[in-house]
Short mmCIF file of C-alpha atoms and ligand atoms in Angstrom, two decimals:
data_model
loop_
_atom_site.label_atom_id
_atom_site.label_comp_id
_atom_site.label_asym_id
_atom_site.label_seq_id
_atom_site.Cartn_x
_atom_site.Cartn_y
_atom_site.Cartn_z
CA MET Z 24 113.43 8.03 -166.74
CA VAL Z 25 115.64 6.50 -164.03
CA ASN Z 26 119.08 8.04 -163.62
CA LYS Z 27 121.53 5.17 -163.49
CA LYS Z 28 124.19 5.59 -160.85
CA MET Z 29 127.60 3.96 -160.81
CA PRO Z 30 127.32 0.21 -160.19
CA ARG Z 31 128.14 -0.98 -156.68
CA LEU Z 32 129.87 -4.09 -155.40
CA ALA Z 33 128.32 -6.57 -152.95
CA PRO Z 34 130.94 -9.19 -152.03
CA SER Z 35 129.47 -12.52 -150.97
CA LEU Z 36 130.80 -13.77 -147.63
CA LEU Z 37 130.16 -17.34 -148.80
CA SER Z 38 133.64 -17.35 -150.35
CA ALA Z 39 135.37 -15.84 -147.32
CA ASP Z 40 137.43 -17.79 -144.80
CA PHE Z 41 134.82 -18.56 -142.12
CA SER Z 42 137.53 -18.84 -139.46
CA CYS Z 43 138.07 -15.04 -139.65
CA LEU Z 44 134.92 -13.30 -140.80
CA GLY Z 45 135.94 -10.02 -139.14
CA ASP Z 46 138.98 -9.89 -141.44
CA ALA Z 47 136.71 -10.62 -144.39
CA LEU Z 48 134.62 -7.57 -143.51
CA ARG Z 49 137.78 -5.40 -143.43
CA PHE Z 50 138.74 -6.81 -146.85
CA ILE Z 51 135.30 -5.88 -148.21
CA GLU Z 52 135.51 -2.37 -146.74
CA THR Z 53 138.96 -1.65 -148.13
CA ARG Z 54 138.42 -3.22 -151.57
CA GLY Z 55 135.40 -1.20 -152.68
CA GLY Z 56 132.44 -3.13 -151.26
CA SER Z 57 129.23 -1.11 -150.79
CA PHE Z 58 127.24 -3.97 -149.23
CA VAL Z 59 127.95 -7.26 -147.53
CA HIS Z 60 126.06 -10.04 -149.35
CA PHE Z 61 124.95 -12.97 -147.18
CA ASP Z 62 123.96 -16.21 -148.90
CA VAL Z 63 121.58 -17.95 -146.53
CA MET Z 64 121.04 -21.58 -147.55
CA ASP Z 65 118.60 -23.99 -145.96
CA GLY Z 66 119.76 -27.40 -147.24
CA SER Z 67 116.40 -27.88 -148.93
CA PHE Z 68 115.82 -25.22 -151.60
CA VAL Z 69 119.55 -25.59 -152.23
CA PRO Z 70 121.71 -28.56 -151.18
CA GLU Z 71 123.93 -27.01 -148.49
CA ILE Z 72 123.40 -25.08 -145.26
CA SER Z 73 125.50 -21.95 -144.87
CA TYR Z 74 124.74 -19.59 -141.97
CA GLY Z 75 121.82 -17.73 -140.50
CA GLN Z 76 120.65 -15.13 -138.03
CA PRO Z 77 123.29 -15.68 -135.29
CA VAL Z 78 126.19 -15.01 -137.68
CA ILE Z 79 124.52 -11.92 -139.12
CA ARG Z 80 123.70 -10.64 -135.64
CA SER Z 81 127.28 -10.96 -134.44
CA LEU Z 82 128.76 -9.31 -137.55
CA LYS Z 83 126.35 -6.37 -137.52
CA SER Z 84 128.34 -4.31 -135.04
CA ALA Z 85 131.62 -5.03 -136.85
CA THR Z 86 130.89 -2.89 -139.93
CA SER Z 87 128.73 0.02 -141.01
CA LEU Z 88 128.16 -1.44 -144.49
CA PRO Z 89 124.54 -2.38 -145.23
CA PHE Z 90 123.69 -6.09 -145.10
CA ASP Z 91 122.20 -7.57 -148.27
CA VAL Z 92 120.64 -10.87 -147.23
CA HIS Z 93 119.84 -13.38 -149.98
CA LEU Z 94 117.46 -16.00 -148.63
CA MET Z 95 117.77 -19.29 -150.48
CA VAL Z 96 115.19 -20.85 -148.20
CA GLU Z 97 111.79 -22.45 -148.49
CA HIS Z 98 108.95 -20.73 -146.63
CA PRO Z 99 110.78 -17.39 -146.52
CA GLU Z 100 107.82 -15.78 -144.73
CA THR Z 101 108.77 -17.68 -141.57
CA GLN Z 102 112.30 -16.23 -141.54
CA ILE Z 103 111.90 -12.61 -142.52
CA GLU Z 104 111.18 -11.04 -139.16
CA SER Z 105 114.12 -12.69 -137.44
CA PHE Z 106 116.53 -11.70 -140.24
CA ALA Z 107 115.25 -8.13 -140.02
CA LYS Z 108 115.92 -8.16 -136.27
CA ALA Z 109 119.35 -9.76 -136.78
CA GLY Z 110 120.50 -6.82 -138.90
CA ALA Z 111 119.48 -7.33 -142.54
CA ASP Z 112 118.98 -4.07 -144.46
CA TYR Z 113 117.91 -5.65 -147.75
CA ILE Z 114 116.00 -8.94 -147.58
CA THR Z 115 115.73 -10.85 -150.84
CA PHE Z 116 113.56 -13.95 -151.20
CA HIS Z 117 113.22 -16.24 -154.20
CA ALA Z 118 110.19 -15.83 -156.46
CA GLU Z 119 110.18 -19.64 -156.79
CA ASN Z 120 109.60 -20.15 -153.05
CA THR Z 121 106.20 -18.52 -152.70
CA VAL Z 122 103.22 -17.43 -154.74
CA HIS Z 123 102.51 -14.57 -152.33
CA HIS Z 124 105.14 -12.15 -153.60
CA ARG Z 125 103.27 -8.98 -152.70
CA ARG Z 126 102.46 -10.17 -149.20
CA ILE Z 127 106.11 -10.90 -148.45
CA VAL Z 128 107.21 -7.55 -149.88
CA GLN Z 129 104.69 -5.85 -147.58
CA MET Z 130 105.99 -7.88 -144.65
CA ILE Z 131 109.57 -6.76 -145.35
CA HIS Z 132 108.54 -3.12 -145.76
CA GLY Z 133 106.50 -3.33 -142.56
CA LEU Z 134 109.72 -4.20 -140.74
CA GLY Z 135 111.37 -1.08 -142.19
CA LYS Z 136 113.66 -3.00 -144.59
CA LYS Z 137 114.21 -2.95 -148.34
CA ALA Z 138 112.60 -5.81 -150.26
CA GLY Z 139 114.30 -7.84 -152.96
CA ILE Z 140 113.10 -10.71 -155.13
CA ALA Z 141 115.44 -13.24 -156.75
CA LEU Z 142 115.01 -15.18 -159.99
CA VAL Z 143 116.85 -18.41 -160.77
CA PRO Z 144 118.06 -18.65 -164.39
CA SER Z 145 114.95 -20.55 -165.53
CA THR Z 146 112.44 -18.07 -164.04
CA PRO Z 147 111.37 -15.37 -166.50
CA VAL Z 148 110.89 -11.71 -165.63
CA ALA Z 149 107.18 -12.20 -166.42
CA ALA Z 150 106.87 -14.21 -163.18
CA ILE Z 151 107.24 -11.01 -161.14
CA ASN Z 152 105.60 -8.42 -163.43
CA GLU Z 153 102.82 -7.58 -160.98
CA VAL Z 154 105.16 -6.95 -158.06
CA ILE Z 155 107.88 -4.97 -159.85
CA PRO Z 156 106.43 -1.55 -158.97
CA TYR Z 157 106.69 -2.37 -155.24
CA ILE Z 158 110.16 -3.84 -154.95
CA ASP Z 159 113.52 -2.25 -154.19
CA LEU Z 160 115.83 -4.85 -155.74
CA ILE Z 161 115.68 -7.65 -158.29
CA LEU Z 162 118.38 -10.29 -157.93
CA VAL Z 163 119.15 -11.94 -161.26
CA MET Z 164 120.86 -15.24 -160.58
CA SER Z 165 123.50 -15.95 -163.18
CA VAL Z 166 124.18 -19.45 -161.81
CA ASN Z 167 121.79 -21.98 -160.34
CA PRO Z 168 121.84 -21.11 -156.65
CA GLY Z 169 123.60 -23.27 -154.10
CA PHE Z 170 127.34 -22.90 -154.47
CA GLY Z 171 130.00 -20.30 -155.01
CA GLY Z 172 132.54 -20.66 -157.79
CA GLN Z 173 130.18 -21.81 -160.56
CA GLN Z 174 130.31 -20.77 -164.18
CA PHE Z 175 128.38 -17.68 -165.31
CA ILE Z 176 125.26 -18.48 -167.39
CA GLN Z 177 125.33 -16.19 -170.40
CA LEU Z 178 121.55 -16.36 -170.90
CA CYS Z 179 120.97 -14.03 -167.97
CA ILE Z 180 122.38 -11.07 -169.90
CA GLU Z 181 119.08 -10.84 -171.79
CA LYS Z 182 117.20 -10.83 -168.49
CA ILE Z 183 119.31 -7.95 -167.17
CA LYS Z 184 118.67 -5.99 -170.37
CA LYS Z 185 114.95 -6.63 -170.13
CA LEU Z 186 114.89 -5.34 -166.54
CA ALA Z 187 116.99 -2.30 -167.44
CA ASP Z 188 114.46 -1.56 -170.16
CA ILE Z 189 111.58 -1.78 -167.65
CA GLN Z 190 113.49 0.55 -165.29
CA GLN Z 191 113.78 3.16 -168.01
CA LYS Z 192 110.37 2.83 -169.66
CA LYS Z 193 108.28 2.53 -166.51
CA GLY Z 194 110.47 4.67 -164.27
CA ASN Z 195 110.57 1.98 -161.57
CA ASN Z 196 113.26 2.56 -158.99
CA PHE Z 197 114.35 -1.02 -158.26
CA LEU Z 198 118.02 -1.93 -158.34
CA ILE Z 199 119.21 -4.73 -160.62
CA SER Z 200 121.60 -7.00 -158.75
CA VAL Z 201 123.41 -9.85 -160.53
CA ASP Z 202 124.72 -12.84 -158.62
CA GLY Z 203 126.88 -15.79 -159.61
CA GLY Z 204 129.98 -16.49 -161.64
CA ILE Z 205 130.97 -12.85 -162.14
CA ASN Z 206 134.69 -12.39 -162.68
CA GLU Z 207 137.20 -9.95 -164.14
CA LYS Z 208 136.45 -11.23 -167.65
CA ASN Z 209 132.66 -10.96 -167.79
CA ILE Z 210 131.98 -8.06 -165.40
CA SER Z 211 131.94 -5.39 -168.11
CA LEU Z 212 129.30 -7.37 -170.00
CA VAL Z 213 127.14 -7.52 -166.87
CA ILE Z 214 127.54 -3.80 -166.15
CA GLY Z 215 126.98 -2.96 -169.81
CA ALA Z 216 123.68 -4.88 -169.76
CA GLY Z 217 122.44 -2.65 -166.92
CA ALA Z 218 123.43 -4.14 -163.54
CA ASP Z 219 123.37 -1.75 -160.56
CA ILE Z 220 124.86 -4.18 -158.06
CA ILE Z 221 127.50 -6.81 -158.73
CA VAL Z 222 127.60 -9.73 -156.30
CA SER Z 223 130.92 -11.52 -156.29
CA GLY Z 224 132.22 -14.29 -154.10
CA SER Z 225 135.14 -16.34 -155.39
CA ALA Z 226 136.58 -13.79 -157.86
CA PHE Z 227 136.47 -11.06 -155.21
CA PHE Z 228 137.99 -13.05 -152.34
CA SER Z 229 140.66 -14.64 -154.52
CA GLY Z 230 141.76 -11.13 -155.49
CA ALA Z 231 141.20 -11.74 -159.22
CA LEU Z 232 138.36 -9.21 -159.43
CA LYS Z 233 139.70 -5.80 -158.46
CA TRP Z 234 136.92 -3.27 -158.13
CA GLU Z 235 139.22 -0.26 -158.55
CA GLN Z 236 140.05 -1.55 -162.03
CA VAL Z 237 136.38 -1.81 -162.91
CA THR Z 238 135.16 1.64 -161.86
C1 DX5 X 11 125.07 -18.76 -155.16
C2 DX5 X 11 125.18 -17.49 -154.35
C3 DX5 X 11 126.16 -16.48 -154.86
C4 DX5 X 11 127.55 -16.98 -154.97
C5 DX5 X 11 128.48 -15.96 -155.58
O1 DX5 X 11 124.09 -19.57 -154.63
O2 DX5 X 11 123.94 -16.84 -154.30
O3 DX5 X 11 126.11 -15.29 -154.09
O4 DX5 X 11 128.05 -17.40 -153.75
O5 DX5 X 11 129.70 -16.54 -155.62
P1 DX5 X 11 130.56 -16.62 -156.97
O6 DX5 X 11 130.88 -15.19 -157.32
O7 DX5 X 11 131.73 -17.43 -156.58
O8 DX5 X 11 129.69 -17.26 -158.01
ZN1 ZN X 12 123.72 -14.60 -153.38
#
């Protein structure tokens, strides 16, 4: 039996004003954020390129919040060590970008970091069954990755419920994080399905999603 804690908020910097990222960190700290979520995009797995190690490195000393780094990159194994050194606390790679899930999890743990694995909407939970006992976080994508501000895909609610069921029945201690299209209207559905971490970009930075009204 896993004791569910209160859900936590991980605002995504992708929707922040990049001309003042320090201010964005203050906004996250004062509006209930428990993590800073970084969407790292390589222009190949997803169409655009966002930011990488240098940005993370320079923001690390500007906040004490843990850094939750979501790698939307091909060949994640080539990037993990440098993101760990840059200041990532959680490193999440996509299940779709490698067949060597366990090896990458071991690599992340070997660097003293928490390991996460992400699933795009079309990837079933069954794709990661073997590695579930070893991971710290499962990132359920509720949009197709690549952009902020997309519409929430309802289908992922079943996936969250399935993972919450595995948490309870098998006693696995991974966190369920949900990412994409979460707003003030659908957040209670996501939390009700069993999410432990809510990632929010556009709804959080626009001010529409107010965490103090959720918890
Ligand atoms: C999508 C990213 C998400 C996204 C969240 O590729 O992984 O983190 O930016 O932003 P919203 O909440 O605007 O969907
Ligand atoms: Zn993300």
